[in-house]
Short mmCIF file of C-alpha atoms in Angstrom, two decimals:
data_model
loop_
_atom_site.label_atom_id
_atom_site.label_comp_id
_atom_site.label_asym_id
_atom_site.label_seq_id
_atom_site.Cartn_x
_atom_site.Cartn_y
_atom_site.Cartn_z
CA ARG A 211 48.29 -27.16 -25.92
CA TYR A 212 52.02 -25.99 -26.37
CA GLY A 213 51.51 -24.43 -22.91
CA PHE A 214 48.50 -22.53 -23.68
CA MET A 215 45.34 -22.58 -21.16
CA THR A 216 42.34 -23.11 -23.47
CA GLY A 217 39.15 -25.21 -23.35
CA SER A 218 38.83 -28.91 -24.40
CA GLY A 219 36.17 -31.09 -25.08
CA LEU A 220 35.48 -34.64 -25.89
CA LYS A 221 36.09 -35.60 -29.73
CA LYS A 222 32.99 -37.73 -29.57
CA PRO A 223 30.52 -36.40 -26.95
CA GLY A 224 29.64 -38.94 -24.53
CA ASP A 225 32.66 -41.20 -25.32
CA PRO A 226 35.75 -40.40 -23.52
CA SER A 227 37.70 -43.18 -25.18
CA GLN A 228 38.11 -41.24 -28.30
CA GLY A 229 40.24 -38.65 -26.42
CA THR A 230 39.89 -34.82 -26.24
CA ILE A 231 40.24 -31.82 -28.79
CA PHE A 232 41.62 -28.55 -27.66
CA GLU A 233 40.29 -25.14 -28.74
CA ALA A 234 42.16 -22.22 -30.11
CA SER A 235 39.96 -19.17 -28.64
CA ASP A 236 39.84 -15.57 -28.80
CA ASN A 237 41.53 -15.40 -25.31
CA ASP A 238 44.34 -18.00 -25.56
CA GLY A 239 46.68 -15.06 -24.30
CA LEU A 240 44.18 -14.01 -21.47
CA TRP A 241 43.45 -17.37 -20.06
CA THR A 242 47.08 -18.53 -20.27
CA SER A 243 48.21 -15.25 -18.31
CA LEU A 244 46.14 -16.23 -15.42
CA TYR A 245 47.83 -19.53 -15.20
CA VAL A 246 51.21 -17.75 -15.61
CA GLY A 247 50.28 -15.58 -12.61
CA ALA A 248 49.08 -18.52 -10.39
CA GLU A 249 52.24 -20.43 -10.97
CA ALA A 250 54.35 -17.25 -10.65
CA TYR A 251 52.69 -16.72 -7.28
CA ARG A 252 53.37 -20.38 -6.25
CA TYR A 253 56.92 -20.36 -7.16
CA ALA A 254 57.45 -17.00 -4.98
CA VAL A 255 56.13 -18.73 -1.97
CA THR A 256 57.17 -22.23 -2.33
CA LYS A 257 60.29 -22.07 -4.59
CA GLU A 258 59.09 -25.50 -5.96
CA PRO A 259 60.83 -26.21 -9.43
CA GLU A 260 57.71 -27.55 -10.86
CA ALA A 261 56.01 -24.09 -10.52
CA ARG A 262 58.87 -22.52 -12.47
CA THR A 263 58.86 -24.94 -15.01
CA LEU A 264 55.02 -24.76 -15.67
CA ALA A 265 55.22 -21.08 -15.41
CA GLN A 266 57.99 -20.78 -17.81
CA LYS A 267 56.46 -23.30 -20.46
CA SER A 268 53.22 -21.03 -20.40
CA MET A 269 55.29 -17.67 -20.60
CA ARG A 270 57.06 -19.18 -23.76
CA ALA A 271 53.74 -19.67 -25.38
CA MET A 272 52.65 -16.13 -24.76
CA LEU A 273 55.82 -14.71 -25.93
CA ASP A 274 55.31 -16.87 -29.13
CA LEU A 275 52.04 -15.16 -29.64
CA VAL A 276 54.08 -11.77 -30.29
CA LYS A 277 56.77 -13.58 -32.15
CA TYR A 278 54.56 -15.41 -34.71
CA SER A 279 52.21 -12.57 -35.29
CA GLY A 280 54.80 -11.03 -37.80
CA VAL A 281 53.69 -7.47 -36.82
CA LYS A 282 56.38 -5.97 -34.41
CA GLY A 283 54.93 -5.53 -30.86
CA TYR A 284 51.51 -7.10 -31.78
CA PRO A 285 50.33 -10.30 -29.81
CA ALA A 286 47.97 -12.58 -31.90
CA ARG A 287 44.96 -13.87 -30.06
CA ALA A 288 45.94 -17.42 -30.99
CA MET A 289 48.29 -19.60 -33.00
CA ILE A 290 48.00 -23.04 -34.40
CA ARG A 291 50.05 -25.28 -36.60
CA LYS A 292 48.87 -25.99 -40.18
CA GLY A 293 46.94 -29.27 -39.94
CA GLU A 294 46.61 -29.21 -36.26
CA VAL A 295 42.88 -30.20 -35.42
CA VAL A 296 41.42 -27.78 -33.00
CA THR A 297 38.04 -26.10 -32.31
CA GLY A 298 37.71 -22.44 -32.92
CA TYR A 299 39.64 -22.38 -36.00
CA ASP A 300 37.53 -20.91 -38.96
CA PRO A 301 39.58 -19.75 -41.98
CA ASN A 302 36.43 -17.70 -43.12
CA GLU A 303 35.99 -16.05 -39.79
CA THR A 304 35.68 -12.24 -40.14
CA VAL A 305 35.38 -8.92 -38.24
CA ARG A 306 34.28 -5.51 -39.48
CA ILE A 307 36.46 -2.78 -38.66
CA ALA A 308 36.20 0.88 -40.00
CA GLY A 309 33.71 -0.23 -42.59
CA GLU A 310 36.00 -2.90 -43.88
CA THR A 311 35.34 -6.76 -43.49
CA GLU A 312 38.63 -8.47 -42.62
CA LYS A 313 39.67 -12.07 -42.26
CA ILE A 314 40.89 -12.80 -38.87
CA TRP A 315 43.06 -15.76 -39.38
CA TYR A 316 46.17 -15.62 -41.56
CA THR A 317 49.56 -17.27 -42.17
CA SER A 318 52.27 -16.04 -40.04
CA PRO A 319 55.12 -14.22 -42.02
CA VAL A 320 57.65 -15.61 -39.61
CA ASP A 321 56.73 -19.24 -40.19
CA PRO A 322 54.58 -20.31 -43.20
CA ASN A 323 53.42 -23.49 -41.18
CA VAL A 324 51.71 -21.37 -38.66
CA LEU A 325 48.42 -19.84 -38.50
CA VAL A 326 47.72 -16.89 -36.17
CA LYS A 327 44.56 -15.16 -35.37
CA GLY A 328 44.44 -11.29 -35.49
CA ASP A 329 41.95 -8.77 -34.12
CA THR A 330 43.48 -8.72 -30.84
CA SER A 331 41.54 -7.26 -28.03
CA SER A 332 42.22 -4.96 -24.86
CA ASP A 333 41.43 -8.17 -22.99
CA GLU A 334 44.29 -9.95 -24.37
CA MET A 335 46.69 -7.11 -23.76
CA ASP A 336 45.57 -7.23 -20.08
CA GLY A 337 46.68 -10.61 -19.72
CA HIS A 338 49.94 -10.12 -21.57
CA TYR A 339 51.09 -7.10 -19.24
CA TYR A 340 49.74 -9.06 -16.20
CA ALA A 341 51.88 -12.28 -16.98
CA TRP A 342 54.95 -10.25 -18.00
CA TYR A 343 54.80 -8.34 -14.65
CA LEU A 344 54.52 -11.32 -12.48
CA TYR A 345 56.75 -13.60 -14.33
CA TYR A 346 59.60 -10.96 -14.56
CA LYS A 347 59.15 -10.10 -10.88
CA LEU A 348 58.80 -13.51 -9.45
CA VAL A 349 60.15 -15.94 -11.63
CA ALA A 350 62.50 -14.88 -14.63
CA ASP A 351 66.14 -15.31 -14.52
CA ASN A 352 68.49 -12.61 -16.13
CA GLN A 353 68.23 -13.80 -19.80
CA GLU A 354 64.47 -14.14 -19.47
CA LYS A 355 64.33 -10.67 -18.03
CA ALA A 356 66.20 -9.26 -21.02
CA GLU A 357 63.88 -10.93 -23.45
CA ILE A 358 60.66 -9.90 -21.49
CA ARG A 359 61.88 -6.31 -21.38
CA ASN A 360 62.41 -6.34 -25.20
CA VAL A 361 58.88 -7.72 -25.79
CA VAL A 362 57.46 -5.35 -23.36
CA ARG A 363 59.25 -2.31 -25.07
CA GLU A 364 58.21 -3.44 -28.40
CA VAL A 365 54.62 -3.72 -27.68
CA THR A 366 54.20 -0.73 -25.58
CA ASP A 367 55.88 1.25 -28.20
CA HIS A 368 53.55 -0.15 -30.79
CA ILE A 369 50.44 0.97 -28.81
CA LEU A 370 52.23 4.54 -28.42
CA GLU A 371 53.04 4.57 -32.20
CA GLY A 372 49.45 3.70 -32.93
CA ASP A 373 48.12 6.55 -31.29
CA LEU A 374 47.00 4.48 -28.04
CA THR A 375 45.43 2.06 -30.25
CA LEU A 376 46.60 -1.59 -31.23
CA ILE A 377 47.27 -1.77 -34.87
CA GLY A 378 46.82 -5.49 -36.32
CA HIS A 379 48.27 -7.16 -39.41
CA THR A 380 45.97 -5.20 -41.78
CA GLY A 381 47.40 -1.71 -40.65
CA ARG A 382 44.23 -0.77 -38.92
CA LYS A 383 43.43 -0.72 -35.34
CA THR A 384 41.66 -3.77 -34.15
CA LEU A 385 37.93 -3.69 -32.84
CA TRP A 386 38.56 -3.20 -29.30
CA GLY A 387 42.33 -2.34 -28.91
CA VAL A 388 41.56 1.13 -28.24
CA TRP A 389 42.74 3.48 -25.40
CA HIS A 390 43.04 7.12 -26.62
CA PRO A 391 41.11 9.87 -24.76
CA LYS A 392 39.12 10.63 -28.18
CA TYR A 393 37.41 7.37 -27.91
CA ILE A 394 37.63 6.68 -24.14
CA ASN A 395 36.63 10.42 -22.79
CA ASP A 396 34.92 11.95 -26.04
CA ASP A 397 33.01 9.27 -27.78
CA PRO A 398 30.02 8.25 -26.05
CA THR A 399 29.81 4.82 -27.69
CA TRP A 400 32.79 4.12 -25.34
CA TRP A 401 31.28 5.00 -22.22
CA GLU A 402 31.09 1.50 -20.97
CA GLU A 403 34.61 0.82 -21.35
CA ARG A 404 35.77 4.13 -20.03
CA GLY A 405 36.87 3.00 -16.65
CA LEU A 406 38.44 -0.12 -17.38
CA ASN A 407 40.28 1.03 -20.25
CA SER A 408 41.66 3.85 -18.39
CA LEU A 409 42.96 1.40 -15.74
CA GLU A 410 44.16 -0.93 -18.38
CA ILE A 411 46.40 1.74 -20.14
CA LEU A 412 47.67 3.25 -17.04
CA THR A 413 48.76 -0.27 -15.96
CA PHE A 414 50.50 -0.98 -19.37
CA LEU A 415 52.59 2.09 -18.93
CA LYS A 416 53.50 1.57 -15.29
CA VAL A 417 54.45 -2.09 -16.12
CA ALA A 418 56.47 -0.82 -18.98
CA GLU A 419 58.18 1.92 -16.87
CA TYR A 420 59.07 -0.46 -14.21
CA ILE A 421 60.54 -3.22 -16.53
CA CYS A 422 62.06 -1.01 -19.20
CA GLY A 423 62.74 2.13 -17.24
CA ASP A 424 61.79 4.51 -20.53
CA LYS A 425 60.92 8.12 -19.59
CA ARG A 426 58.41 8.01 -22.38
CA TYR A 427 56.24 5.86 -20.39
CA THR A 428 56.35 7.80 -17.45
CA ASP A 429 55.67 10.91 -19.45
CA LYS A 430 52.54 9.32 -21.08
CA TYR A 431 51.24 7.90 -17.78
CA HIS A 432 51.37 11.48 -16.21
CA GLU A 433 49.92 13.16 -19.24
CA LEU A 434 46.82 10.71 -19.21
CA ILE A 435 46.29 11.42 -15.59
CA THR A 436 46.81 15.19 -15.68
CA LYS A 437 45.32 16.15 -19.06
CA HIS A 438 42.78 13.35 -19.55
CA HIS A 439 41.67 12.43 -15.92
CA TYR A 440 42.44 8.74 -16.62
CA LEU A 441 42.99 8.17 -12.89
CA LEU A 442 39.60 9.67 -12.02
CA ASN A 443 38.00 7.66 -14.79
CA THR A 444 38.95 4.49 -12.79
CA VAL A 445 37.17 5.43 -9.72
CA ASN A 446 33.62 3.92 -10.99
CA GLN A 447 35.10 1.53 -13.61
CA LYS A 448 33.00 -1.21 -12.29
CA LYS A 449 29.60 -1.13 -13.85
CA ALA A 450 26.62 -2.56 -11.53
CA GLU A 451 23.74 -1.15 -13.17
CA PRO A 452 21.62 -1.96 -15.31
CA TRP A 453 22.00 -5.69 -14.53
CA TYR A 454 23.15 -6.50 -18.31
CA LEU A 455 26.43 -4.36 -18.07
CA VAL A 456 27.68 -6.76 -15.24
CA ASN A 457 30.39 -8.45 -17.08
CA HIS A 458 32.56 -11.16 -15.24
CA SER A 459 35.31 -11.13 -17.69
CA ASP A 460 35.81 -7.40 -17.31
CA ASP A 461 35.75 -7.87 -13.41
CA GLU A 462 38.50 -10.33 -13.81
CA MET A 463 40.71 -8.12 -16.16
CA ALA A 464 40.21 -5.08 -13.71
CA PHE A 465 41.45 -7.10 -10.79
CA MET A 466 44.46 -8.32 -12.65
CA MET A 467 45.01 -4.51 -13.49
CA TYR A 468 44.55 -3.27 -9.92
CA TYR A 469 47.31 -5.91 -8.70
CA ALA A 470 49.90 -4.85 -11.07
CA LEU A 471 49.27 -1.09 -10.96
CA MET A 472 48.86 -0.69 -7.20
CA ASP A 473 51.93 -2.98 -6.68
CA LEU A 474 53.97 -0.29 -8.74
CA GLU A 475 52.33 2.85 -7.87
CA LYS A 476 53.68 4.37 -4.44
CA GLU A 477 52.70 8.02 -4.92
CA PRO A 478 50.32 8.48 -2.05
CA SER A 479 47.76 10.84 -3.74
CA THR A 480 47.52 8.60 -6.87
CA ARG A 481 47.14 5.39 -4.57
CA ARG A 482 44.21 7.02 -2.55
CA VAL A 483 42.28 7.32 -5.74
CA LEU A 484 43.01 3.63 -6.99
CA GLN A 485 42.18 2.62 -3.45
CA GLN A 486 39.01 4.19 -3.93
CA SER A 487 38.28 2.49 -6.97
CA LEU A 488 39.47 -1.03 -5.54
CA GLU A 489 37.05 -0.37 -2.63
CA ARG A 490 34.01 0.17 -4.81
CA SER A 491 34.77 -2.55 -7.00
CA TRP A 492 35.33 -5.23 -4.28
CA LYS A 493 32.43 -4.28 -2.57
CA ILE A 494 30.36 -5.06 -5.21
CA GLU A 495 32.16 -8.32 -6.12
CA ARG A 496 32.56 -9.42 -2.51
CA PRO A 497 29.14 -11.50 -2.49
CA GLU A 498 30.85 -13.67 -5.16
CA ALA A 499 33.42 -15.06 -2.77
CA SER A 500 36.12 -15.06 -5.56
CA SER A 501 39.42 -16.02 -4.13
CA PHE A 502 41.16 -14.04 -6.81
CA PHE A 503 39.29 -10.85 -6.16
CA ASN A 504 39.43 -11.30 -2.48
CA PHE A 505 43.19 -11.80 -2.16
CA VAL A 506 43.93 -8.95 -4.76
CA TYR A 507 41.92 -6.68 -2.49
CA GLY A 508 43.73 -7.96 0.57
CA ALA A 509 47.25 -7.52 -1.01
CA GLN A 510 46.61 -3.94 -2.16
CA SER A 511 44.44 -2.59 0.49
CA GLY A 512 46.03 -4.19 3.57
CA ASN A 513 42.36 -4.89 4.66
CA PRO A 514 40.81 -8.12 5.78
CA CYS A 515 39.61 -9.60 2.78
CA ASP A 516 37.25 -12.70 3.43
CA THR A 517 39.99 -15.34 3.56
CA GLU A 518 37.53 -17.71 5.28
CA ALA A 519 35.38 -17.76 1.82
#
């Protein structure tokens, strides 16, 4: 759907002849980013033109999520054309943030024929930074690099200017777009997210430093490590007990962040801590025999990674 990777189902259950209908989901950006990454890896290895074409189409879709949100540096969760028939669109869908009930879908200020979904989560941001990094490094031409650089700068500045939170179209932070130490370190209601969200924001800043070269990203990265122990927070990011804390989506996002961050972080002592985190996470995940987890582990550790699985 316009390059987005989303779910689809039969328009009439049991009758394929009636065709399919796409979903506009909470995670259009995240699922699409995994596809961009896959085609970027494929293009880097094979140089097949089809891989670049497919990666480019889905990268454009992801960039549109930022463009049509109407808020500088803020990616929407999803976007649809008015009149487009999809599942997942509910004009009355709401979320409660800071005691206020807000509608999630709104008309794009950029194009009145487009509806966009707000309340973007940290999950979505993981996908954007992962895809931006891989596409920029492995696929993009100079013109595309300049465009991605501008978007990465806008989004990263938006997070920094929002006091390490993601500010949505209402002017308030979104429900899950939170990386500030007052939440991650000091608020016990956020303890489950401490490790992953620390890993996320360090990755965002490192990717932004690589693509944009701005010193403010480097400075904030080191501040979070030295003053707020975010690097140490990552060591036990994987929650394995009790059983109900096992979250496969979080695991997926963690390995996306491991790949990008460890690809860029070369300082030995910092890498040693990240290696501890990756080792622990992979050993817990290893029985699942996920090719993605296995190959990220192998790429960033240099160790055997169950390729036969």
